[in-house]
mmCIF file of C-alpha atoms and ligand atoms in Angstrom:
data_model
loop_
_atom_site.group_PDB
_atom_site.id
_atom_site.type_symbol
_atom_site.label_atom_id
_atom_site.label_comp_id
_atom_site.label_asym_id
_atom_site.label_seq_id
_atom_site.Cartn_x
_atom_site.Cartn_y
_atom_site.Cartn_z
ATOM 1 C CA UNK A 30 0.100 -1.187 -32.316
ATOM 2 C CA UNK A 31 3.301 -0.805 -30.291
ATOM 3 C CA UNK A 32 5.345 -3.912 -29.555
ATOM 4 C CA UNK A 33 8.268 -4.715 -27.239
ATOM 5 C CA UNK A 34 7.303 -2.117 -24.663
ATOM 6 C CA UNK A 35 9.287 -2.191 -21.423
ATOM 7 C CA UNK A 36 6.747 -1.589 -18.677
ATOM 8 C CA UNK A 37 6.853 -0.692 -14.978
ATOM 9 C CA UNK A 38 3.758 -2.209 -13.409
ATOM 10 C CA UNK A 39 1.742 0.143 -11.116
ATOM 11 C CA UNK A 40 -0.805 -2.446 -9.892
ATOM 12 C CA UNK A 41 0.866 -3.211 -6.560
ATOM 13 C CA UNK A 42 3.552 -1.365 -4.677
ATOM 14 C CA UNK A 43 6.289 -3.827 -5.685
ATOM 15 C CA UNK A 44 6.409 -1.824 -8.961
ATOM 16 C CA UNK A 45 8.049 -4.594 -11.021
ATOM 17 C CA UNK A 46 10.010 -2.813 -13.735
ATOM 18 C CA UNK A 47 10.948 -5.771 -15.902
ATOM 19 C CA UNK A 48 7.673 -6.439 -17.750
ATOM 20 C CA UNK A 49 7.467 -6.623 -21.511
ATOM 21 C CA UNK A 50 4.358 -6.279 -23.603
ATOM 22 C CA UNK A 51 2.560 -4.937 -26.659
ATOM 23 C CA UNK A 52 -0.249 -2.466 -27.099
ATOM 24 C CA UNK A 53 -3.078 -3.409 -29.495
ATOM 25 C CA UNK A 54 -6.122 -1.132 -29.874
ATOM 26 C CA UNK A 55 -5.717 0.452 -26.441
ATOM 27 C CA UNK A 56 -5.163 -2.822 -24.573
ATOM 28 C CA UNK A 57 -1.793 -3.793 -23.214
ATOM 29 C CA UNK A 58 -0.820 -7.453 -23.419
ATOM 30 C CA UNK A 59 1.936 -8.432 -20.987
ATOM 31 C CA UNK A 60 4.201 -11.005 -22.579
ATOM 32 C CA UNK A 61 6.983 -11.566 -20.063
ATOM 33 C CA UNK A 62 7.391 -11.331 -16.280
ATOM 34 C CA UNK A 63 3.933 -10.023 -15.344
ATOM 35 C CA UNK A 64 1.843 -11.838 -12.743
ATOM 36 C CA UNK A 65 -1.835 -12.653 -13.313
ATOM 37 C CA UNK A 66 -2.924 -9.423 -11.616
ATOM 38 C CA UNK A 67 -0.741 -7.349 -13.967
ATOM 39 C CA UNK A 68 -1.966 -9.214 -17.077
ATOM 40 C CA UNK A 69 -5.626 -8.708 -16.104
ATOM 41 C CA UNK A 70 -5.280 -5.034 -15.160
ATOM 42 C CA UNK A 71 -3.213 -4.057 -18.216
ATOM 43 C CA UNK A 72 -5.541 -5.875 -20.641
ATOM 44 C CA UNK A 73 -8.674 -3.992 -19.533
ATOM 45 C CA UNK A 74 -10.078 -1.750 -22.275
ATOM 46 C CA UNK A 75 -9.773 1.989 -21.592
ATOM 47 C CA UNK A 76 -12.701 3.775 -20.013
ATOM 48 C CA UNK A 77 -14.744 6.343 -21.943
ATOM 49 C CA UNK A 78 -13.366 9.798 -21.095
ATOM 50 C CA UNK A 79 -16.940 11.103 -20.647
ATOM 51 C CA UNK A 80 -17.927 12.025 -17.089
ATOM 52 C CA UNK A 81 -21.249 11.536 -15.269
ATOM 53 C CA UNK A 82 -23.234 13.932 -13.091
ATOM 54 C CA UNK A 83 -26.358 12.551 -11.361
ATOM 55 C CA UNK A 84 -26.300 9.616 -13.823
ATOM 56 C CA UNK A 85 -26.216 11.954 -16.859
ATOM 57 C CA UNK A 86 -23.297 11.673 -19.285
ATOM 58 C CA UNK A 87 -21.560 15.058 -19.493
ATOM 59 C CA UNK A 88 -18.265 16.505 -20.706
ATOM 60 C CA UNK A 89 -15.288 16.484 -18.357
ATOM 61 C CA UNK A 90 -15.429 20.288 -18.270
ATOM 62 C CA UNK A 91 -19.047 20.313 -17.059
ATOM 63 C CA UNK A 92 -18.286 17.695 -14.385
ATOM 64 C CA UNK A 93 -15.290 19.720 -13.170
ATOM 65 C CA UNK A 94 -17.545 22.812 -12.860
ATOM 66 C CA UNK A 95 -20.121 20.809 -10.838
ATOM 67 C CA UNK A 96 -17.376 19.373 -8.594
ATOM 68 C CA UNK A 97 -15.981 22.865 -7.938
ATOM 69 C CA UNK A 98 -19.461 24.116 -7.061
ATOM 70 C CA UNK A 99 -20.035 21.245 -4.627
ATOM 71 C CA UNK A 100 -16.683 21.834 -2.938
ATOM 72 C CA UNK A 101 -17.276 25.592 -2.723
ATOM 73 C CA UNK A 102 -20.317 24.931 -0.519
ATOM 74 C CA UNK A 103 -18.722 22.146 1.565
ATOM 75 C CA UNK A 104 -17.828 22.804 5.231
ATOM 76 C CA UNK A 105 -15.622 19.756 5.743
ATOM 77 C CA UNK A 106 -14.799 17.750 2.604
ATOM 78 C CA UNK A 107 -12.937 14.468 3.060
ATOM 79 C CA UNK A 108 -10.415 13.446 0.399
ATOM 80 C CA UNK A 109 -10.024 9.682 0.676
ATOM 81 C CA UNK A 110 -8.440 6.625 -0.914
ATOM 82 C CA UNK A 111 -5.664 8.836 -2.403
ATOM 83 C CA UNK A 112 -4.735 5.991 -4.715
ATOM 84 C CA UNK A 113 -2.742 7.995 -7.234
ATOM 85 C CA UNK A 114 0.806 9.023 -8.176
ATOM 86 C CA UNK A 115 3.135 11.666 -6.701
ATOM 87 C CA UNK A 116 1.647 14.481 -8.794
ATOM 88 C CA UNK A 117 -1.889 13.375 -7.937
ATOM 89 C CA UNK A 118 -1.209 13.374 -4.174
ATOM 90 C CA UNK A 119 0.394 16.826 -4.407
ATOM 91 C CA UNK A 120 -2.721 18.092 -6.206
ATOM 92 C CA UNK A 121 -5.047 16.541 -3.561
ATOM 93 C CA UNK A 122 -3.082 18.191 -0.758
ATOM 94 C CA UNK A 123 -3.272 21.540 -2.526
ATOM 95 C CA UNK A 124 -7.057 21.205 -3.029
ATOM 96 C CA UNK A 125 -7.586 20.048 0.574
ATOM 97 C CA UNK A 126 -5.660 23.101 1.839
ATOM 98 C CA UNK A 127 -7.756 25.408 -0.342
ATOM 99 C CA UNK A 128 -11.094 23.873 0.708
ATOM 100 C CA UNK A 129 -10.209 23.249 4.377
ATOM 101 C CA UNK A 130 -10.607 19.484 4.050
ATOM 102 C CA UNK A 131 -9.299 16.279 5.605
ATOM 103 C CA UNK A 132 -7.029 13.826 3.772
ATOM 104 C CA UNK A 133 -7.007 10.129 4.664
ATOM 105 C CA UNK A 134 -6.542 6.862 2.831
ATOM 106 C CA UNK A 135 -9.538 5.275 4.668
ATOM 107 C CA UNK A 136 -8.729 1.631 3.787
ATOM 108 C CA UNK A 137 -5.116 1.577 4.946
ATOM 109 C CA UNK A 138 -4.483 1.372 8.679
ATOM 110 C CA UNK A 139 -2.077 3.835 10.301
ATOM 111 C CA UNK A 140 -0.499 0.912 12.184
ATOM 112 C CA UNK A 141 3.018 1.200 10.811
ATOM 113 C CA UNK A 142 3.180 4.940 11.363
ATOM 114 C CA UNK A 143 1.918 4.578 14.941
ATOM 115 C CA UNK A 144 4.434 1.795 15.630
ATOM 116 C CA UNK A 145 7.219 3.862 14.106
ATOM 117 C CA UNK A 146 6.260 6.857 16.225
ATOM 118 C CA UNK A 147 6.185 4.753 19.408
ATOM 119 C CA UNK A 148 9.338 2.719 19.114
ATOM 120 C CA UNK A 149 11.029 3.079 15.734
ATOM 121 C CA UNK A 150 11.823 0.174 13.450
ATOM 122 C CA UNK A 151 14.838 -1.241 11.598
ATOM 123 C CA UNK A 152 13.635 -1.757 8.034
ATOM 124 C CA UNK A 153 15.293 -2.985 4.879
ATOM 125 C CA UNK A 154 14.873 -2.765 1.103
ATOM 126 C CA UNK A 155 14.053 -5.257 -1.653
ATOM 127 C CA UNK A 156 17.641 -4.971 -2.931
ATOM 128 C CA UNK A 157 19.152 -5.787 0.457
ATOM 129 C CA UNK A 158 16.868 -8.811 0.808
ATOM 130 C CA UNK A 159 17.693 -10.060 -2.666
ATOM 131 C CA UNK A 160 21.428 -9.764 -2.117
ATOM 132 C CA UNK A 161 22.043 -10.469 1.544
ATOM 133 C CA UNK A 162 19.192 -12.127 3.467
ATOM 134 C CA UNK A 163 19.769 -15.740 4.519
ATOM 135 C CA UNK A 164 16.577 -16.205 6.581
ATOM 136 C CA UNK A 165 13.156 -14.843 5.660
ATOM 137 C CA UNK A 166 10.225 -15.117 8.052
ATOM 138 C CA UNK A 167 6.924 -14.437 6.299
ATOM 139 C CA UNK A 168 4.010 -13.632 8.581
ATOM 140 C CA UNK A 169 0.884 -15.017 6.904
ATOM 141 C CA UNK A 170 0.581 -16.696 3.536
ATOM 142 C CA UNK A 171 -1.404 -13.642 2.256
ATOM 143 C CA UNK A 172 1.874 -11.940 1.368
ATOM 144 C CA UNK A 173 1.956 -14.107 -1.784
ATOM 145 C CA UNK A 174 -1.594 -13.097 -2.740
ATOM 146 C CA UNK A 175 -1.089 -9.356 -2.368
ATOM 147 C CA UNK A 176 2.444 -9.149 -3.752
ATOM 148 C CA UNK A 177 2.527 -12.015 -6.263
ATOM 149 C CA UNK A 178 6.102 -11.565 -7.475
ATOM 150 C CA UNK A 179 7.819 -10.890 -4.149
ATOM 151 C CA UNK A 180 9.016 -14.492 -3.931
ATOM 152 C CA UNK A 181 10.175 -14.578 -7.528
ATOM 153 C CA UNK A 182 11.951 -11.201 -7.386
ATOM 154 C CA UNK A 183 13.557 -11.314 -3.966
ATOM 155 C CA UNK A 184 13.532 -14.774 -2.506
ATOM 156 C CA UNK A 185 14.416 -17.009 -5.462
ATOM 157 C CA UNK A 186 17.854 -15.847 -6.436
ATOM 158 C CA UNK A 187 19.451 -16.370 -9.785
ATOM 159 C CA UNK A 188 22.242 -13.845 -9.191
ATOM 160 C CA UNK A 189 23.341 -11.302 -6.586
ATOM 161 C CA UNK A 190 25.523 -8.202 -6.540
ATOM 162 C CA UNK A 191 28.347 -10.290 -5.171
ATOM 163 C CA UNK A 192 30.730 -12.332 -7.262
ATOM 164 C CA UNK A 193 29.993 -15.602 -5.527
ATOM 165 C CA UNK A 194 27.437 -18.408 -5.751
ATOM 166 C CA UNK A 195 24.040 -17.141 -4.662
ATOM 167 C CA UNK A 196 22.679 -19.480 -1.986
ATOM 168 C CA UNK A 197 18.898 -19.419 -1.595
ATOM 169 C CA UNK A 198 17.587 -17.921 1.640
ATOM 170 C CA UNK A 199 15.808 -20.185 4.102
ATOM 171 C CA UNK A 200 12.081 -19.297 4.184
ATOM 172 C CA UNK A 201 9.786 -19.886 7.147
ATOM 173 C CA UNK A 202 6.072 -19.068 6.837
ATOM 174 C CA UNK A 203 4.132 -18.415 10.037
ATOM 175 C CA UNK A 204 0.443 -19.127 9.438
ATOM 176 C CA UNK A 205 -1.342 -21.147 6.780
ATOM 177 C CA UNK A 206 0.514 -23.607 4.544
ATOM 178 C CA UNK A 207 2.215 -21.823 1.676
ATOM 179 C CA UNK A 208 3.003 -22.778 -1.925
ATOM 180 C CA UNK A 209 6.508 -21.314 -1.816
ATOM 181 C CA UNK A 210 9.005 -23.981 -2.893
ATOM 182 C CA UNK A 211 11.273 -25.205 -0.059
ATOM 183 C CA UNK A 212 9.499 -23.043 2.557
ATOM 184 C CA UNK A 213 8.864 -24.456 6.034
ATOM 185 C CA UNK A 214 5.471 -23.657 7.549
ATOM 186 C CA UNK A 215 4.814 -23.131 11.247
ATOM 187 C CA UNK A 216 1.007 -23.418 11.444
ATOM 188 C CA UNK A 217 -0.515 -20.657 13.555
ATOM 189 C CA UNK A 218 -4.018 -19.215 13.779
ATOM 190 C CA UNK A 219 -4.005 -15.478 12.988
ATOM 191 C CA UNK A 220 -5.384 -14.407 16.377
ATOM 192 C CA UNK A 221 -2.447 -16.097 18.155
ATOM 193 C CA UNK A 222 0.199 -13.952 16.466
ATOM 194 C CA UNK A 223 0.608 -11.487 19.404
ATOM 195 C CA UNK A 224 1.179 -14.408 21.798
ATOM 196 C CA UNK A 225 3.607 -16.056 19.356
ATOM 197 C CA UNK A 226 5.707 -12.853 19.068
ATOM 198 C CA UNK A 227 5.720 -12.382 22.859
ATOM 199 C CA UNK A 228 6.886 -15.999 23.379
ATOM 200 C CA UNK A 229 9.737 -15.607 20.871
ATOM 201 C CA UNK A 230 10.892 -12.441 22.632
ATOM 202 C CA UNK A 231 10.624 -14.071 26.065
ATOM 203 C CA UNK A 232 12.675 -17.068 24.920
ATOM 204 C CA UNK A 233 15.283 -14.766 23.400
ATOM 205 C CA UNK A 234 15.778 -12.800 26.614
ATOM 206 C CA UNK A 235 15.477 -15.878 28.858
ATOM 207 C CA UNK A 236 12.285 -14.988 30.693
ATOM 208 C CA UNK A 237 10.780 -18.082 32.403
ATOM 209 C CA UNK A 238 7.538 -19.155 30.690
ATOM 210 C CA UNK A 239 4.587 -21.019 32.159
ATOM 211 C CA UNK A 240 2.886 -21.627 28.807
ATOM 212 C CA UNK A 241 4.056 -24.738 27.004
ATOM 213 C CA UNK A 242 2.628 -23.952 23.581
ATOM 214 C CA UNK A 243 0.964 -21.341 21.382
ATOM 215 C CA UNK A 244 -1.874 -22.992 19.478
ATOM 216 C CA UNK A 245 -0.287 -26.135 18.043
ATOM 217 C CA UNK A 246 3.263 -24.801 18.226
ATOM 218 C CA UNK A 247 5.149 -26.314 21.144
ATOM 219 C CA UNK A 248 7.681 -24.423 23.250
ATOM 220 C CA UNK A 249 10.475 -26.628 21.902
ATOM 221 C CA UNK A 250 9.587 -25.604 18.299
ATOM 222 C CA UNK A 251 9.601 -21.954 19.376
ATOM 223 C CA UNK A 252 12.990 -22.400 21.077
ATOM 224 C CA UNK A 253 14.366 -24.039 17.916
ATOM 225 C CA UNK A 254 13.142 -21.082 15.864
ATOM 226 C CA UNK A 255 14.760 -18.579 18.245
ATOM 227 C CA UNK A 256 18.029 -20.543 18.056
ATOM 228 C CA UNK A 257 17.876 -20.548 14.238
ATOM 229 C CA UNK A 258 17.192 -16.809 14.184
ATOM 230 C CA UNK A 259 20.306 -16.235 16.307
ATOM 231 C CA UNK A 260 22.538 -18.341 14.046
ATOM 232 C CA UNK A 261 21.958 -16.588 10.731
ATOM 233 C CA UNK A 262 23.775 -13.524 9.310
ATOM 234 C CA UNK A 263 20.899 -11.465 7.924
ATOM 235 C CA UNK A 264 17.315 -12.214 8.858
ATOM 236 C CA UNK A 265 14.205 -10.411 7.648
ATOM 237 C CA UNK A 266 10.640 -10.491 8.976
ATOM 238 C CA UNK A 267 8.073 -9.649 6.277
ATOM 239 C CA UNK A 268 4.383 -8.988 6.831
ATOM 240 C CA UNK A 269 1.433 -7.415 5.002
ATOM 241 C CA UNK A 270 0.039 -4.928 7.508
ATOM 242 C CA UNK A 271 -3.508 -4.858 6.088
ATOM 243 C CA UNK A 272 -3.785 -8.659 6.384
ATOM 244 C CA UNK A 273 -2.856 -8.828 10.077
ATOM 245 C CA UNK A 274 -6.207 -10.042 11.313
ATOM 246 C CA UNK A 275 -5.625 -9.658 15.032
ATOM 247 C CA UNK A 276 -7.150 -6.392 16.295
ATOM 248 C CA UNK A 277 -4.873 -3.638 17.648
ATOM 249 C CA UNK A 278 -2.735 -3.949 14.536
ATOM 250 C CA UNK A 279 -0.506 -1.048 15.598
ATOM 251 C CA UNK A 280 0.481 -2.967 18.756
ATOM 252 C CA UNK A 281 1.197 -6.136 16.743
ATOM 253 C CA UNK A 282 3.366 -4.163 14.306
ATOM 254 C CA UNK A 283 5.117 -2.529 17.253
ATOM 255 C CA UNK A 284 5.791 -5.979 18.792
ATOM 256 C CA UNK A 285 7.260 -7.188 15.469
ATOM 257 C CA UNK A 286 9.491 -4.088 15.303
ATOM 258 C CA UNK A 287 10.613 -4.688 18.909
ATOM 259 C CA UNK A 288 11.402 -8.329 18.070
ATOM 260 C CA UNK A 289 13.575 -7.211 15.161
ATOM 261 C CA UNK A 290 15.391 -4.780 17.446
ATOM 262 C CA UNK A 291 15.943 -7.492 20.082
ATOM 263 C CA UNK A 292 17.533 -9.887 17.550
ATOM 264 C CA UNK A 293 19.839 -7.092 16.386
ATOM 265 C CA UNK A 294 21.703 -7.385 19.672
ATOM 266 C CA UNK A 295 22.875 -10.820 18.483
ATOM 267 C CA UNK A 296 22.864 -10.732 14.678
ATOM 268 C CA UNK A 297 21.573 -8.605 11.844
ATOM 269 C CA UNK A 298 17.782 -8.503 11.501
ATOM 270 C CA UNK A 299 15.401 -6.177 9.686
ATOM 271 C CA UNK A 300 11.696 -5.730 8.971
ATOM 272 C CA UNK A 301 9.871 -5.250 5.689
ATOM 273 C CA UNK A 302 6.277 -4.110 6.260
ATOM 274 C CA UNK A 303 4.396 -4.511 2.973
ATOM 275 C CA UNK A 304 1.701 -1.913 2.430
ATOM 276 C CA UNK A 305 -0.257 -0.318 -0.367
ATOM 277 C CA UNK A 306 -0.682 3.423 -0.718
ATOM 278 C CA UNK A 307 2.946 4.146 0.143
ATOM 279 C CA UNK A 308 3.063 7.080 -2.289
ATOM 280 C CA UNK A 309 0.286 9.022 -0.535
ATOM 281 C CA UNK A 310 1.955 8.652 2.852
ATOM 282 C CA UNK A 311 5.420 9.593 1.656
ATOM 283 C CA UNK A 312 4.278 12.646 -0.322
ATOM 284 C CA UNK A 313 2.164 13.778 2.606
ATOM 285 C CA UNK A 314 5.141 13.687 4.983
ATOM 286 C CA UNK A 315 7.306 15.488 2.454
ATOM 287 C CA UNK A 316 4.675 18.184 1.742
ATOM 288 C CA UNK A 317 3.273 18.826 5.230
ATOM 289 C CA UNK A 318 5.740 17.352 7.743
ATOM 290 C CA UNK A 319 3.057 14.895 8.974
ATOM 291 C CA UNK A 320 1.848 11.427 7.981
ATOM 292 C CA UNK A 321 -1.841 10.839 7.273
ATOM 293 C CA UNK A 322 -4.500 11.742 8.668
ATOM 294 C CA UNK A 323 -4.484 15.509 8.317
ATOM 295 C CA UNK A 324 -7.102 18.227 8.666
ATOM 296 C CA UNK A 325 -6.614 21.595 6.908
ATOM 297 C CA UNK A 326 -9.829 23.216 8.167
ATOM 298 C CA UNK A 327 -7.908 25.661 10.381
ATOM 299 C CA UNK A 328 -5.678 26.640 7.422
ATOM 300 C CA UNK A 329 -2.645 24.748 8.712
ATOM 301 C CA UNK A 330 -2.021 20.981 8.743
ATOM 302 C CA UNK A 331 -3.257 19.303 11.949
ATOM 303 C CA UNK A 332 -2.266 15.654 12.406
ATOM 304 C CA UNK A 333 -4.401 13.271 14.438
ATOM 305 C CA UNK A 334 -4.929 9.670 13.258
ATOM 306 C CA UNK A 335 -7.977 9.128 15.516
ATOM 307 C CA UNK A 336 -9.801 12.443 15.358
ATOM 308 C CA UNK A 337 -9.411 12.797 11.575
ATOM 309 C CA UNK A 338 -10.253 9.235 10.610
ATOM 310 C CA UNK A 339 -12.400 9.639 7.485
ATOM 311 C CA UNK A 340 -14.577 6.701 8.530
ATOM 312 C CA UNK A 341 -15.336 8.442 11.835
ATOM 313 C CA UNK A 342 -15.953 11.820 10.182
ATOM 314 C CA UNK A 343 -18.259 10.283 7.568
ATOM 315 C CA UNK A 344 -20.252 8.121 9.965
ATOM 316 C CA UNK A 345 -20.804 10.978 12.458
ATOM 317 C CA UNK A 346 -21.695 13.281 9.534
ATOM 318 C CA UNK A 347 -19.033 15.800 10.600
ATOM 319 C CA UNK A 348 -17.817 15.581 7.001
ATOM 320 C CA UNK A 349 -20.293 16.783 4.385
ATOM 321 C CA UNK A 350 -18.623 15.820 1.061
ATOM 322 C CA UNK A 351 -16.518 12.847 0.021
ATOM 323 C CA UNK A 352 -13.921 13.058 -2.757
ATOM 324 C CA UNK A 353 -12.700 9.568 -3.694
ATOM 325 C CA UNK A 354 -9.520 9.213 -5.781
ATOM 326 C CA UNK A 355 -8.604 5.840 -7.226
ATOM 327 C CA UNK A 356 -6.367 5.550 -10.295
ATOM 328 C CA UNK A 357 -5.402 1.854 -10.143
ATOM 329 C CA UNK A 358 -7.491 -1.139 -9.126
ATOM 330 C CA UNK A 359 -11.240 -1.475 -8.707
ATOM 331 C CA UNK A 360 -12.279 -0.063 -5.321
ATOM 332 C CA UNK A 361 -15.317 -0.266 -3.107
ATOM 333 C CA UNK A 362 -16.890 3.118 -2.438
ATOM 334 C CA UNK A 363 -17.839 3.435 1.252
ATOM 335 C CA UNK A 364 -21.579 3.583 1.731
ATOM 336 C CA UNK A 365 -22.302 7.037 3.208
ATOM 337 C CA UNK A 366 -25.285 9.120 2.225
ATOM 338 C CA UNK A 367 -23.416 12.342 1.448
ATOM 339 C CA UNK A 368 -22.516 14.120 -1.810
ATOM 340 C CA UNK A 369 -19.688 12.166 -3.427
ATOM 341 C CA UNK A 370 -17.214 13.044 -6.160
ATOM 342 C CA UNK A 371 -15.244 10.138 -7.629
ATOM 343 C CA UNK A 372 -12.112 10.450 -9.741
ATOM 344 C CA UNK A 373 -11.279 6.899 -10.782
ATOM 345 C CA UNK A 374 -10.144 4.652 -13.600
ATOM 346 C CA UNK A 375 -13.448 2.763 -13.353
ATOM 347 C CA UNK A 376 -16.775 3.252 -11.597
ATOM 348 C CA UNK A 377 -16.258 1.950 -8.062
ATOM 349 C CA UNK A 378 -18.568 -0.616 -6.535
ATOM 350 C CA UNK A 379 -21.087 0.716 -4.032
ATOM 351 C CA UNK A 380 -24.748 0.659 -3.199
ATOM 352 C CA UNK A 381 -25.381 4.015 -4.904
ATOM 353 C CA UNK A 382 -23.662 5.737 -7.819
ATOM 354 C CA UNK A 383 -21.512 8.784 -6.991
ATOM 355 C CA UNK A 384 -23.057 12.221 -7.616
ATOM 356 C CA UNK A 385 -20.136 13.155 -9.853
ATOM 357 C CA UNK A 386 -17.870 10.667 -11.620
ATOM 358 C CA UNK A 387 -14.836 11.886 -13.565
ATOM 359 C CA UNK A 388 -12.797 9.165 -15.311
ATOM 360 C CA UNK A 389 -9.037 9.475 -14.887
ATOM 361 C CA UNK A 390 -6.147 7.510 -16.355
ATOM 362 C CA UNK A 391 -3.800 5.078 -14.648
ATOM 363 C CA UNK A 392 -0.196 6.228 -14.151
ATOM 364 C CA UNK A 393 2.114 3.907 -16.104
ATOM 365 C CA UNK A 394 -0.640 3.099 -18.593
ATOM 366 C CA UNK A 395 -2.516 6.250 -19.678
ATOM 367 C CA UNK A 396 0.044 8.841 -18.585
ATOM 368 C CA UNK A 397 3.528 9.078 -17.127
ATOM 369 C CA UNK A 398 4.148 9.635 -13.415
ATOM 370 C CA UNK A 399 6.118 8.619 -10.341
ATOM 371 C CA UNK A 400 5.337 6.143 -7.557
ATOM 372 C CA UNK A 401 7.112 5.147 -4.331
ATOM 373 C CA UNK A 402 8.050 1.460 -4.139
ATOM 374 C CA UNK A 403 6.889 -0.656 -1.177
ATOM 375 C CA UNK A 404 10.220 -0.372 0.684
ATOM 376 C CA UNK A 405 9.892 3.448 0.494
ATOM 377 C CA UNK A 406 13.533 3.700 -0.599
ATOM 378 C CA UNK A 407 12.971 4.228 -4.310
ATOM 379 C CA UNK A 408 10.721 6.413 -6.447
ATOM 380 C CA UNK A 409 10.178 4.869 -9.868
ATOM 381 C CA UNK A 410 9.194 6.657 -13.080
ATOM 382 C CA UNK A 411 6.263 5.246 -15.054
ATOM 383 C CA UNK A 412 5.752 5.736 -18.771
ATOM 384 C CA UNK A 413 2.573 6.210 -20.792
ATOM 385 C CA UNK A 414 1.843 3.054 -22.836
ATOM 386 C CA UNK A 415 -1.351 4.005 -24.715
ATOM 387 C CA UNK A 416 -3.359 7.049 -25.771
ATOM 388 C CA UNK A 417 -6.940 6.754 -24.508
ATOM 389 C CA UNK A 418 -7.691 10.457 -23.981
ATOM 390 C CA UNK A 419 -7.874 10.080 -20.202
ATOM 391 C CA UNK A 420 -6.521 12.906 -18.009
ATOM 392 C CA UNK A 421 -4.405 12.245 -14.929
ATOM 393 C CA UNK A 422 -5.995 12.677 -11.485
ATOM 394 C CA UNK A 423 -3.535 15.551 -10.902
ATOM 395 C CA UNK A 424 -4.735 17.404 -14.024
ATOM 396 C CA UNK A 425 -8.419 17.061 -13.030
ATOM 397 C CA UNK A 426 -7.778 18.113 -9.412
ATOM 398 C CA UNK A 427 -5.828 21.186 -10.550
ATOM 399 C CA UNK A 428 -8.696 22.175 -12.864
ATOM 400 C CA UNK A 429 -11.207 21.808 -10.007
ATOM 401 C CA UNK A 430 -9.012 24.004 -7.790
ATOM 402 C CA UNK A 431 -8.719 26.617 -10.541
ATOM 403 C CA UNK A 432 -12.545 26.836 -10.767
ATOM 404 C CA UNK A 433 -13.125 27.368 -7.019
HETATM 405 S S1 SF4 B 14 3.730 -8.292 -8.449
HETATM 406 FE FE1 SF4 B 14 2.666 -6.353 -8.419
HETATM 407 S S2 SF4 B 14 4.003 -4.908 -9.492
HETATM 408 FE FE2 SF4 B 14 4.728 -6.989 -9.958
HETATM 409 S S3 SF4 B 14 3.729 -7.515 -11.877
HETATM 410 FE FE3 SF4 B 14 2.400 -8.285 -10.248
HETATM 411 S S4 SF4 B 14 0.924 -6.619 -9.812
HETATM 412 FE FE4 SF4 B 14 2.609 -5.771 -11.022
#
């Protein structure tokens, strides 16, 4: 048993680094600061380190040999999910280069990257928000569900960097009613978000409008919001990209970025897009010069977010092997009838078991590692908290590459 462990939580990209807990028989019990998601994920018992090939229990070494054999015969393997730490992503990129494969996160849209490429964006960090923001606009109440401690860590101040009383920021939620104390909600159906953003921009730049409302929000409420946004000193618009349920998410993100830019002509405004899988994207840019999705089949990195979509490649059967990497939460394996290798911290859900399953540890629990935080400004170190005999995804991927 180890007690009084200081823990950095890897179970969402906020990476809260102020948790405290104890380890008892391989389970970690969070005692202070953790949210429900952290408590549940840390308290799970460790997985058996034994691997599975065609539903047979085998040693890790045998499974690595089988995986190498499968990849040796593959014409276009797809490496997807990429839910691992910095070392793990580096190892995936190296293996994809060697086998001429495609890398893609599959579940995470490329919306922010596409918006950034089209028009740029003024973004901010958690620290800036905590210390300076006086108006926060949250798009969608789902932000609280996906990033449970965002409100507690950034929007409910107990102290700031500055030697003066820390006033609480004003919080406005656009969407469903929220449980955030003192927040004002502007009720808006999700599909009306593009229209809502366009109306705010039009009112800001004084374009005459024929419409008198968006959903139940009247033009006078919109005008009052625009006026409020002009009066403050540091405003932030926060959204969870994967929850934007509007279609053409890249265009919605681009419109939000443009809105932030427009308000910067009057006062200071910034965006904070909240996304998972930040580490894979950042390491990919740093290693190859491109964001995801990348194809190495011509022995150099080719970037094309449409052509190399793993979902497209798998459904058209252009790809002939799937390698799924998931070191954190429980994931859903996409249902494609092709040979599948899974490296994960638990057997993923899916209609059929993977051909090869190799258990791997979770960074920050079973082994040390590094992860990028959601604002992409900080890389945080994670410490090992228990000894369950589970290898890191990076170690397994390197062994597969060595056996090719
Ligand atoms: S908010 Fe995220 S990082 Fe923080 S404790 Fe909860 S799951 Fe962990």
